[in-house]
Amino acid sequence: MKKHHSAMDLDERLVMVRRGTEHFAEALAELYDTDLDGDSLLPGWTRRHVVAHVGYNALAIARLVDWATTGVETRMYESPDARDSEIAHGAALSAKELRRLFEHSAAELERAWRGMPEKNWTKQVKTSSGRLVPATETVWMRTREVWIHAVDLDDGASFDDIPADVLEHILTDITDTWKDRDDGAGIRLVATDGSQPVFGDLAADAEVVSGSLADLAAWATGRSTDGVTSSAEELKEAPVWL
Ligand code: ZN
C-alpha cells in the first residue's frame, strides 16, 4: 500500500524531494535560454523569476537546516522585502548564471541535509511565516516548491506528474492552513482517485469540490479550474494558501 507523504520515514521523504528537484531540473533543461524571458503561470513573474525564487528558496531552507545543525538561529529571509528584491536580482542574471544558481542552491541544500546529525532533525526552526516546525519539515517545504514550481514554468510539466502521495500531502497542507487561518471553512475536497479521498471541512452542509488529486491540487493552489466541479452553483476561486 502506498503511504501518505507525512507517514513516510525520512529516507523516503528525501527520495521524494530529490525526485522533485530532478523533475524541476528536467523542466528547466527543456527551456531554451530565450524561453526564460517568457511568462510563468504566476501573475507578474517570468520564468526567470520562478527559477530565481526556487534557487534562493533552497538557500533559505538550507539556512534553517544549518540552524538545526548548529543551534545558531538563521532565518529564511531577513524580511519579505529582502526576499522579493533577491528574486528580482536573480531574475536579471544571465541565463547561464540563473541555471547555475538553481544547480548550486540545490547542491547547497543537499549538503546541509546530509551534514545534519540524526538527532538534530527534531530541532525546531521557524518558517518564513513565523511558524515553529521540526527540521524534518524542511524536506516537505522543498518538496512542494520543486514539484509545484515546475508546473509554473508552463512548459509541459503538470500536476499529473506529481506522485499521488505528494498531491495528498499538498491537499492536507492546504486545507490545514485554511483551517488555521479560519479560511476555507465550508469546503470539502473529494478526490476521485488516490488512497485518501477526503480533505477539509467534514460538515454535512460543506461545499464539495471534486476532481482527481492532480486537478484538485491545481485548483487549491490557484493554478487552474480544469476538471474540478463543485456542489455549489458556481466553482469559486480557492482561498489563498501560501
Ligand atoms: Zn515558492
Coordinates of N, CA and C and ligand atoms in Angstrom, one line a residue:
M1 N 0.8 -1.2 0.0 CA 0.0 0.0 0.0 C 0.9 1.2 0.0
K2 N 0.4 2.2 -0.7 CA 1.1 3.5 -0.8 C 1.0 4.3 0.5
K3 N 2.1 4.9 1.0 CA 2.0 5.6 2.2 C 1.8 7.1 1.9
H4 N 1.0 7.7 2.8 CA 0.9 9.2 2.7 C 2.2 9.8 3.0
H5 N 2.5 10.9 2.3 CA 3.8 11.5 2.4 C 4.2 11.7 3.9
S6 N 3.3 12.2 4.7 CA 3.6 12.5 6.1 C 3.9 11.3 6.9
A7 N 3.5 10.1 6.4 CA 3.7 8.9 7.1 C 5.0 8.2 6.7
M8 N 5.6 8.8 5.7 CA 6.9 8.2 5.2 C 8.0 8.4 6.2
D9 N 9.0 7.5 6.2 CA 10.1 7.8 7.0 C 11.0 8.8 6.3
L10 N 12.0 9.3 7.0 CA 12.8 10.4 6.5 C 13.5 10.0 5.2
D11 N 14.1 8.8 5.1 CA 14.8 8.4 3.9 C 13.8 8.5 2.6
E12 N 12.6 8.0 2.8 CA 11.6 8.0 1.7 C 11.3 9.5 1.3
R13 N 11.2 10.3 2.3 CA 10.9 11.7 2.0 C 12.1 12.4 1.3
L14 N 13.3 12.0 1.7 CA 14.4 12.6 1.0 C 14.5 12.1 -0.5
V15 N 14.1 10.8 -0.7 CA 14.0 10.3 -2.1 C 13.0 11.2 -2.9
M16 N 11.8 11.5 -2.3 CA 10.8 12.2 -2.9 C 11.2 13.6 -3.3
V17 N 11.9 14.3 -2.4 CA 12.4 15.6 -2.7 C 13.5 15.6 -3.7
R18 N 14.3 14.6 -3.7 CA 15.3 14.6 -4.8 C 14.7 14.3 -6.1
R19 N 13.7 13.5 -6.2 CA 13.0 13.3 -7.4 C 12.4 14.6 -7.9
G20 N 11.8 15.3 -7.0 CA 11.2 16.6 -7.3 C 12.2 17.6 -7.9
T21 N 13.4 17.6 -7.3 CA 14.5 18.5 -7.7 C 14.9 18.1 -9.1
E22 N 15.0 16.8 -9.4 CA 15.4 16.3 -10.7 C 14.3 16.7 -11.7
H23 N 13.1 16.6 -11.3 CA 11.9 16.9 -12.2 C 12.0 18.4 -12.6
F24 N 12.3 19.3 -11.6 CA 12.4 20.7 -11.9 C 13.6 20.9 -12.8
A25 N 14.7 20.2 -12.5 CA 15.9 20.4 -13.4 C 15.6 20.0 -14.8
E26 N 14.8 18.9 -15.0 CA 14.5 18.5 -16.3 C 13.6 19.5 -17.0
A27 N 12.6 20.0 -16.3 CA 11.7 21.0 -16.9 C 12.5 22.3 -17.3
L28 N 13.5 22.7 -16.5 CA 14.3 23.8 -16.8 C 15.2 23.5 -18.0
A29 N 15.8 22.3 -18.1 CA 16.7 21.9 -19.2 C 15.9 21.9 -20.5
E30 N 14.6 21.7 -20.5 CA 13.8 21.7 -21.7 C 13.7 23.1 -22.3
L31 N 13.9 24.1 -21.5 CA 13.7 25.5 -21.9 C 15.0 26.1 -22.6
Y32 N 14.8 26.7 -23.7 CA 16.0 27.5 -24.3 C 16.2 28.7 -23.5
D33 N 17.4 29.3 -23.5 CA 17.6 30.5 -22.8 C 16.6 31.6 -23.0
T34 N 16.2 31.7 -24.3 CA 15.3 32.8 -24.7 C 13.9 32.5 -24.1
D35 N 13.6 31.2 -23.9 CA 12.3 30.9 -23.3 C 12.1 31.4 -21.8
L36 N 13.3 31.6 -21.2 CA 13.3 32.0 -19.8 C 12.6 33.4 -19.6
D37 N 12.6 34.2 -20.7 CA 12.0 35.5 -20.7 C 10.5 35.5 -20.7
G38 N 10.0 34.3 -21.1 CA 8.5 34.2 -21.2 C 7.8 34.2 -19.9
D39 N 6.5 34.3 -19.9 CA 5.7 34.4 -18.7 C 5.6 33.0 -18.1
S40 N 5.6 33.0 -16.7 CA 5.3 31.8 -16.0 C 3.8 31.7 -15.7
L41 N 3.3 30.7 -15.0 CA 1.9 30.7 -14.6 C 1.6 31.7 -13.4
L42 N 2.6 32.2 -12.8 CA 2.4 33.1 -11.7 C 2.3 34.5 -12.2
P43 N 1.2 35.2 -11.7 CA 1.0 36.6 -12.2 C 2.2 37.5 -11.9
G44 N 2.6 38.2 -13.0 CA 3.7 39.2 -12.8 C 5.1 38.6 -12.8
W45 N 5.2 37.2 -12.9 CA 6.5 36.6 -12.9 C 6.8 35.9 -14.2
T46 N 8.0 36.2 -14.7 CA 8.5 35.5 -15.9 C 9.1 34.1 -15.3
R47 N 9.5 33.3 -16.3 CA 10.1 32.0 -15.9 C 11.4 32.3 -15.1
R48 N 12.1 33.4 -15.5 CA 13.3 33.8 -14.7 C 13.0 34.0 -13.2
H49 N 11.9 34.6 -12.9 CA 11.5 34.8 -11.5 C 11.3 33.5 -10.8
V50 N 10.7 32.6 -11.5 CA 10.4 31.3 -10.9 C 11.7 30.6 -10.6
V51 N 12.6 30.6 -11.5 CA 13.9 29.9 -11.3 C 14.7 30.6 -10.2
A52 N 14.7 31.9 -10.2 CA 15.4 32.6 -9.2 C 14.8 32.3 -7.8
H53 N 13.5 32.3 -7.7 CA 12.8 32.0 -6.5 C 13.1 30.6 -6.0
V54 N 13.1 29.6 -6.9 CA 13.3 28.2 -6.5 C 14.8 28.1 -6.0
G55 N 15.7 28.8 -6.7 CA 17.1 28.8 -6.2 C 17.3 29.4 -4.9
Y56 N 16.8 30.6 -4.7 CA 17.0 31.3 -3.4 C 16.2 30.6 -2.3
N57 N 15.1 30.0 -2.6 CA 14.4 29.2 -1.7 C 15.2 28.1 -1.1
A58 N 16.0 27.4 -2.0 CA 16.8 26.3 -1.5 C 17.8 26.8 -0.5
L59 N 18.4 28.0 -0.8 CA 19.4 28.6 0.1 C 18.7 28.9 1.5
A60 N 17.5 29.5 1.4 CA 16.8 29.9 2.6 C 16.4 28.6 3.4
I61 N 16.1 27.5 2.8 CA 15.8 26.3 3.5 C 17.1 25.7 4.1
A62 N 18.2 25.9 3.3 CA 19.5 25.4 3.9 C 19.8 26.2 5.1
R63 N 19.5 27.5 5.2 CA 19.7 28.2 6.4 C 19.0 27.6 7.6
L64 N 17.8 27.2 7.4 CA 17.1 26.5 8.5 C 17.7 25.2 8.9
V65 N 18.2 24.5 7.9 CA 18.9 23.2 8.2 C 20.2 23.5 9.0
D66 N 20.9 24.5 8.6 CA 22.1 24.9 9.3 C 21.8 25.3 10.7
W67 N 20.7 26.0 10.9 CA 20.2 26.4 12.2 C 20.0 25.2 13.1
A68 N 19.3 24.2 12.6 CA 19.0 23.0 13.3 C 20.4 22.2 13.6
T69 N 21.3 22.4 12.7 CA 22.6 21.7 12.9 C 23.5 22.3 14.0
T70 N 23.5 23.7 13.9 CA 24.5 24.4 14.7 C 23.8 25.0 16.0
G71 N 22.5 25.2 16.0 CA 21.9 25.8 17.1 C 21.9 27.4 17.0
V72 N 22.6 27.9 16.0 CA 22.6 29.3 15.8 C 21.5 29.8 14.9
E73 N 20.6 30.6 15.4 CA 19.4 31.0 14.7 C 19.7 31.7 13.4
T74 N 19.3 31.2 12.2 CA 19.4 31.9 11.0 C 18.1 31.7 10.3
R75 N 17.4 32.9 10.0 CA 16.1 32.9 9.4 C 16.2 32.6 7.9
M76 N 15.0 32.2 7.3 CA 15.0 32.0 5.9 C 15.3 33.3 5.1
Y77 N 14.6 34.3 5.5 CA 14.7 35.6 4.8 C 14.8 36.7 5.9
E78 N 15.5 37.8 5.6 CA 15.6 38.9 6.6 C 14.2 39.6 6.7
S79 N 13.5 39.7 5.6 CA 12.2 40.3 5.5 C 11.5 39.9 4.2
P80 N 10.2 40.1 4.1 CA 9.5 39.9 2.8 C 10.1 40.7 1.7
D81 N 10.5 42.0 2.0 CA 11.1 42.9 1.0 C 12.5 42.3 0.6
A82 N 13.3 41.8 1.5 CA 14.6 41.3 1.2 C 14.4 40.1 0.2
R83 N 13.4 39.3 0.5 CA 13.1 38.1 -0.3 C 12.8 38.5 -1.7
D84 N 11.9 39.5 -1.8 CA 11.4 40.0 -3.1 C 12.6 40.6 -3.9
S85 N 13.4 41.4 -3.3 CA 14.5 42.1 -4.0 C 15.6 41.0 -4.5
E86 N 15.7 40.0 -3.7 CA 16.6 38.9 -4.1 C 16.1 38.2 -5.3
I87 N 14.8 38.0 -5.4 CA 14.2 37.3 -6.6 C 14.4 38.2 -7.8
A88 N 14.1 39.6 -7.6 CA 14.3 40.5 -8.7 C 15.7 40.5 -9.2
H89 N 16.7 40.5 -8.3 CA 18.1 40.4 -8.7 C 18.4 39.1 -9.4
G90 N 17.9 38.0 -8.9 CA 18.2 36.7 -9.6 C 17.6 36.7 -11.0
A91 N 16.4 37.3 -11.1 CA 15.7 37.2 -12.4 C 16.5 38.0 -13.5
A92 N 17.3 38.9 -13.1 CA 18.1 39.7 -14.0 C 19.4 39.1 -14.4
L93 N 19.8 38.0 -13.8 CA 21.0 37.3 -14.1 C 21.0 36.8 -15.5
S94 N 22.2 36.5 -16.1 CA 22.2 35.9 -17.4 C 21.6 34.5 -17.3
A95 N 21.2 33.9 -18.4 CA 20.6 32.6 -18.4 C 21.6 31.6 -17.8
K96 N 22.8 31.7 -18.1 CA 23.8 30.8 -17.6 C 24.0 30.9 -16.1
E97 N 24.0 32.1 -15.6 CA 24.1 32.3 -14.2 C 22.9 31.8 -13.4
L98 N 21.7 32.0 -14.1 CA 20.5 31.6 -13.5 C 20.4 30.1 -13.3
R99 N 20.8 29.4 -14.4 CA 20.9 27.9 -14.3 C 21.9 27.5 -13.3
R100 N 23.0 28.2 -13.2 CA 24.0 27.8 -12.2 C 23.4 28.1 -10.8
L101 N 22.7 29.1 -10.6 CA 22.1 29.4 -9.3 C 21.2 28.2 -8.9
F102 N 20.4 27.7 -9.8 CA 19.5 26.6 -9.5 C 20.3 25.4 -9.0
E103 N 21.3 25.1 -9.8 CA 22.1 23.9 -9.5 C 22.9 24.0 -8.2
H104 N 23.5 25.2 -8.1 CA 24.4 25.4 -6.9 C 23.5 25.4 -5.6
S105 N 22.3 26.0 -5.7 CA 21.5 26.1 -4.5 C 20.9 24.8 -4.1
A106 N 20.6 24.0 -5.1 CA 20.1 22.6 -4.8 C 21.2 21.8 -4.2
A107 N 22.4 21.9 -4.7 CA 23.5 21.2 -4.1 C 23.8 21.6 -2.6
E108 N 23.7 22.9 -2.4 CA 23.9 23.5 -1.1 C 22.9 22.9 -0.1
L109 N 21.6 22.8 -0.5 CA 20.6 22.3 0.4 C 20.9 20.8 0.7
E110 N 21.3 20.1 -0.4 CA 21.6 18.7 -0.2 C 22.7 18.5 0.8
R111 N 23.7 19.4 0.7 CA 24.9 19.4 1.6 C 24.4 19.6 3.0
A112 N 23.5 20.5 3.2 CA 23.0 20.9 4.5 C 22.3 19.7 5.1
W113 N 21.4 19.0 4.3 CA 20.7 17.9 4.9 C 21.6 16.7 5.2
R114 N 22.6 16.5 4.3 CA 23.5 15.4 4.6 C 24.4 15.6 5.8
G115 N 24.6 16.9 6.1 CA 25.5 17.2 7.2 C 24.8 17.3 8.6
M116 N 23.5 17.1 8.6 CA 22.8 17.3 9.9 C 22.9 16.0 10.7
P117 N 23.3 16.1 11.9 CA 23.4 14.9 12.8 C 21.9 14.4 13.0
E118 N 21.7 13.1 13.0 CA 20.4 12.5 13.0 C 19.5 13.0 14.2
K119 N 20.1 13.3 15.3 CA 19.3 13.7 16.5 C 18.8 15.1 16.3
N120 N 19.4 15.9 15.4 CA 19.0 17.3 15.2 C 17.8 17.5 14.3
W121 N 17.3 16.4 13.6 CA 16.2 16.5 12.8 C 14.9 16.9 13.5
T122 N 14.9 16.7 14.8 CA 13.7 17.1 15.6 C 13.8 18.5 16.1
K123 N 15.0 19.2 16.0 CA 15.1 20.6 16.5 C 14.1 21.5 15.8
Q124 N 13.7 22.5 16.5 CA 12.7 23.4 16.0 C 13.3 24.6 15.2
V125 N 12.8 24.9 14.1 CA 13.2 26.1 13.3 C 11.9 26.9 12.9
K126 N 12.1 28.1 12.4 CA 11.0 28.9 12.1 C 10.8 29.1 10.6
T127 N 9.6 28.9 10.1 CA 9.3 29.1 8.7 C 9.2 30.6 8.4
S128 N 9.1 31.0 7.1 CA 9.1 32.5 6.8 C 7.8 33.1 7.4
S129 N 6.8 32.3 7.6 CA 5.6 32.9 8.2 C 5.7 32.9 9.7
G130 N 6.8 32.4 10.3 CA 7.0 32.5 11.7 C 6.5 31.3 12.5
R131 N 6.1 30.3 11.8 CA 5.6 29.0 12.4 C 6.8 28.2 12.9
L132 N 6.8 27.6 14.1 CA 7.8 26.7 14.5 C 7.6 25.3 14.1
V133 N 8.5 24.7 13.4 CA 8.4 23.4 12.9 C 9.7 22.6 13.2
P134 N 9.6 21.2 13.2 CA 10.8 20.5 13.4 C 11.6 20.5 12.0
A135 N 12.9 20.3 12.1 CA 13.7 20.4 10.9 C 13.3 19.4 9.8
T136 N 12.7 18.3 10.2 CA 12.2 17.4 9.2 C 11.2 18.1 8.2
E137 N 10.5 19.1 8.7 CA 9.6 19.8 7.8 C 10.3 20.5 6.6
T138 N 11.6 20.8 6.8 CA 12.3 21.4 5.6 C 12.2 20.6 4.4
V139 N 12.2 19.3 4.6 CA 12.1 18.4 3.4 C 10.8 18.6 2.7
W140 N 9.7 18.7 3.4 CA 8.4 18.9 2.8 C 8.3 20.3 2.2
M141 N 8.9 21.3 2.9 CA 8.9 22.7 2.3 C 9.5 22.7 0.9
R142 N 10.6 22.0 0.8 CA 11.2 22.0 -0.5 C 10.5 21.1 -1.5
T143 N 9.9 20.0 -1.0 CA 9.2 19.1 -1.9 C 8.1 19.8 -2.7
R144 N 7.3 20.5 -1.9 CA 6.1 21.2 -2.6 C 6.6 22.3 -3.5
E145 N 7.7 22.9 -3.2 CA 8.2 24.0 -4.0 C 8.7 23.5 -5.4
V146 N 9.5 22.4 -5.4 CA 10.0 22.0 -6.7 C 9.0 21.4 -7.6
W147 N 8.0 20.6 -7.0 CA 7.0 20.0 -7.8 C 6.1 21.0 -8.4
I148 N 5.6 21.9 -7.5 CA 4.6 22.9 -8.0 C 5.2 23.9 -8.9
H149 N 6.4 24.4 -8.6 CA 7.0 25.5 -9.4 C 7.5 24.9 -10.8
A150 N 7.7 23.6 -10.9 CA 8.0 23.0 -12.2 C 6.8 23.2 -13.1
V151 N 5.6 23.1 -12.5 CA 4.3 23.4 -13.3 C 4.3 24.9 -13.7
D152 N 4.7 25.7 -12.8 CA 4.7 27.2 -13.1 C 5.6 27.6 -14.2
L153 N 6.6 26.8 -14.6 CA 7.4 27.1 -15.7 C 6.6 27.0 -17.0
D154 N 5.4 26.4 -16.9 CA 4.5 26.5 -18.1 C 5.1 26.0 -19.4
D155 N 5.8 24.8 -19.3 CA 6.3 24.2 -20.5 C 6.2 22.7 -20.5
G156 N 5.1 22.2 -20.1 CA 4.8 20.8 -20.2 C 4.7 20.1 -18.9
A157 N 5.4 20.5 -17.8 CA 5.3 19.9 -16.5 C 3.9 20.2 -16.0
S158 N 3.2 19.2 -15.4 CA 1.9 19.4 -14.9 C 1.6 18.7 -13.5
F159 N 0.5 19.0 -12.9 CA 0.2 18.4 -11.7 C 0.0 16.9 -11.8
D160 N -0.2 16.4 -13.1 CA -0.3 15.0 -13.3 C 1.0 14.3 -13.1
D161 N 2.1 15.0 -13.2 CA 3.4 14.4 -13.0 C 3.7 14.2 -11.5
I162 N 3.0 14.8 -10.6 CA 3.3 14.8 -9.2 C 2.8 13.5 -8.6
P163 N 3.7 12.8 -7.9 CA 3.3 11.5 -7.3 C 2.0 11.7 -6.4
A164 N 1.1 10.7 -6.3 CA -0.1 10.8 -5.6 C 0.1 11.1 -4.1
D165 N 1.1 10.5 -3.5 CA 1.3 10.8 -2.1 C 1.7 12.2 -1.8
V166 N 2.5 12.8 -2.8 CA 2.8 14.2 -2.6 C 1.6 15.1 -2.8
L167 N 0.7 14.8 -3.8 CA -0.5 15.5 -4.0 C -1.4 15.5 -2.8
E168 N -1.5 14.3 -2.2 CA -2.3 14.1 -1.0 C -1.8 15.0 0.2
H169 N -0.4 15.1 0.3 CA 0.1 15.9 1.3 C -0.1 17.4 1.0
I170 N 0.0 17.7 -0.2 CA -0.3 19.1 -0.6 C -1.7 19.5 -0.2
L171 N -2.7 18.6 -0.5 CA -4.1 18.9 -0.2 C -4.3 19.0 1.3
T172 N -3.6 18.1 2.0 CA -3.7 18.1 3.5 C -3.1 19.5 4.1
D173 N -2.0 19.8 3.5 CA -1.3 21.0 3.9 C -2.2 22.2 3.7
I174 N -2.8 22.3 2.5 CA -3.6 23.5 2.1 C -4.8 23.5 3.0
T175 N -5.6 22.4 3.2 CA -6.8 22.5 4.0 C -6.5 22.8 5.5
D176 N -5.3 22.3 6.0 CA -4.9 22.6 7.3 C -4.6 24.1 7.5
T177 N -3.9 24.6 6.5 CA -3.6 26.1 6.5 C -4.9 26.9 6.5
W178 N -5.8 26.5 5.6 CA -7.1 27.2 5.6 C -7.8 27.2 7.0
K179 N -7.7 26.1 7.6 CA -8.4 25.9 8.9 C -7.7 26.8 10.0
D180 N -6.3 26.7 10.0 CA -5.6 27.6 10.9 C -5.9 29.0 10.8
R181 N -6.2 29.4 9.6 CA -6.5 30.9 9.3 C -7.9 31.2 9.3
D182 N -8.8 30.2 9.7 CA -10.2 30.4 9.6 C -10.7 30.8 8.2
D183 N -10.0 30.2 7.2 CA -10.3 30.4 5.9 C -10.8 29.1 5.3
G184 N -11.5 29.1 4.2 CA -11.8 27.9 3.5 C -12.8 27.0 4.3
A185 N -13.4 27.6 5.3 CA -14.5 26.9 6.1 C -15.6 26.6 5.1
G186 N -16.1 25.4 5.3 CA -17.2 25.0 4.4 C -16.8 24.4 3.1
I187 N -15.5 24.1 2.9 CA -15.1 23.5 1.7 C -14.5 22.1 2.0
R188 N -15.1 21.1 1.3 CA -14.5 19.8 1.4 C -14.0 19.3 0.1
L189 N -12.8 18.8 0.0 CA -12.2 18.3 -1.3 C -12.4 16.8 -1.3
V190 N -13.0 16.4 -2.4 CA -13.2 14.9 -2.5 C -12.5 14.5 -3.8
A191 N -11.5 13.6 -3.6 CA -10.7 13.1 -4.8 C -11.3 11.9 -5.4
T192 N -11.3 11.8 -6.7 CA -11.8 10.7 -7.4 C -10.8 9.6 -7.6
D193 N -9.6 9.8 -7.1 CA -8.5 8.8 -7.2 C -7.7 8.9 -5.9
G194 N -6.6 8.1 -5.8 CA -5.8 8.1 -4.6 C -6.3 7.3 -3.4
S195 N -5.5 7.2 -2.4 CA -5.8 6.4 -1.2 C -6.5 7.2 -0.1
Q196 N -6.4 8.5 -0.1 CA -7.0 9.3 0.9 C -7.9 10.3 0.1
P197 N -9.2 10.0 0.1 CA -10.1 10.7 -0.8 C -10.7 12.1 -0.3
V198 N -10.6 12.3 1.1 CA -11.4 13.5 1.6 C -10.4 14.4 2.4
F199 N -10.6 15.7 2.1 CA -9.7 16.7 2.8 C -10.6 17.9 3.1
G200 N -10.3 18.5 4.3 CA -11.0 19.8 4.6 C -12.2 19.6 5.4
D201 N -13.2 20.4 5.3 CA -14.4 20.5 6.1 C -15.3 19.3 6.0
L202 N -15.5 18.6 7.1 CA -16.3 17.4 7.0 C -17.8 17.6 7.3
A203 N -18.2 18.9 7.6 CA -19.6 19.2 7.9 C -20.5 18.8 6.8
A204 N -21.7 18.3 7.2 CA -22.7 17.8 6.2 C -23.0 18.8 5.1
D205 N -23.1 20.1 5.5 CA -23.5 21.1 4.6 C -22.3 21.8 3.8
A206 N -21.1 21.2 4.0 CA -20.0 21.8 3.3 C -20.1 21.7 1.8
E207 N -19.5 22.7 1.1 CA -19.5 22.7 -0.4 C -18.5 21.5 -0.8
V208 N -18.9 20.7 -1.7 CA -18.0 19.6 -2.1 C -17.3 19.9 -3.4
V209 N -16.0 20.0 -3.4 CA -15.3 20.3 -4.6 C -14.6 19.0 -5.0
S210 N -14.9 18.5 -6.2 CA -14.3 17.2 -6.5 C -13.6 17.2 -7.8
G211 N -12.7 16.2 -8.0 CA -11.8 16.1 -9.1 C -10.7 15.1 -8.8
S212 N -9.8 14.8 -9.8 CA -8.7 14.0 -9.5 C -7.8 14.7 -8.5
L213 N -6.9 14.0 -7.9 CA -5.9 14.6 -6.9 C -5.2 15.7 -7.6
A214 N -4.7 15.5 -8.9 CA -4.0 16.5 -9.6 C -4.8 17.7 -9.9
D215 N -6.0 17.5 -10.4 CA -6.9 18.7 -10.7 C -7.3 19.4 -9.4
L216 N -7.5 18.7 -8.3 CA -7.8 19.4 -7.1 C -6.6 20.2 -6.6
A217 N -5.4 19.7 -6.7 CA -4.2 20.4 -6.3 C -4.0 21.6 -7.1
A218 N -4.3 21.5 -8.5 CA -4.2 22.7 -9.4 C -5.2 23.8 -9.0
W219 N -6.4 23.3 -8.6 CA -7.4 24.3 -8.2 C -7.1 24.9 -6.8
A220 N -6.7 24.1 -5.9 CA -6.5 24.6 -4.5 C -5.3 25.4 -4.4
T221 N -4.3 25.3 -5.3 CA -3.1 26.2 -5.3 C -3.4 27.4 -6.3
G222 N -4.6 27.5 -6.8 CA -4.9 28.7 -7.6 C -4.4 28.7 -9.0
R223 N -4.0 27.5 -9.5 CA -3.4 27.4 -10.8 C -4.4 27.2 -11.9
S224 N -5.5 26.5 -11.7 CA -6.4 26.1 -12.7 C -7.7 25.6 -12.2
T225 N -8.8 25.7 -13.0 CA -10.1 25.1 -12.5 C -10.5 23.9 -13.4
D226 N -9.6 23.5 -14.3 CA -9.9 22.4 -15.2 C -10.2 21.1 -14.4
G227 N -11.2 20.4 -14.8 CA -11.5 19.0 -14.3 C -12.1 19.0 -12.9
V228 N -12.4 20.2 -12.4 CA -12.9 20.3 -11.0 C -14.3 20.8 -11.0
T229 N -15.2 20.1 -10.2 CA -16.6 20.5 -10.1 C -17.0 20.8 -8.7
S230 N -18.0 21.6 -8.5 CA -18.4 22.0 -7.2 C -19.9 21.6 -7.0
S231 N -20.3 21.3 -5.7 CA -21.7 21.0 -5.4 C -22.4 22.4 -5.3
A232 N -21.7 23.5 -5.2 CA -22.4 24.8 -5.2 C -22.7 25.2 -6.6
E233 N -23.5 26.3 -6.8 CA -23.9 26.7 -8.1 C -22.7 27.0 -9.0
E234 N -21.7 27.6 -8.4 CA -20.6 28.1 -9.1 C -19.3 27.7 -8.4
L235 N -18.3 27.2 -9.1 CA -17.0 26.9 -8.5 C -16.3 28.3 -8.2
K236 N -15.9 28.5 -7.0 CA -15.2 29.7 -6.6 C -13.7 29.5 -6.8
E237 N -13.0 30.7 -6.6 CA -11.6 30.6 -6.5 C -11.2 30.0 -5.2
A238 N -10.2 29.2 -5.1 CA -9.8 28.6 -3.8 C -9.2 29.8 -2.9
P239 N -9.4 29.7 -1.6 CA -8.8 30.6 -0.7 C -7.3 30.6 -0.9
V240 N -6.6 31.6 -0.6 CA -5.1 31.7 -0.7 C -4.5 30.6 0.2
W241 N -3.4 30.0 -0.2 CA -2.7 29.0 0.6 C -1.5 29.7 1.2
L242 N -0.4 29.9 0.4 CA 0.8 30.5 1.0 C 1.0 31.9 0.8
Ligands
ZN1 ZN 7.5 29.2 -3.9

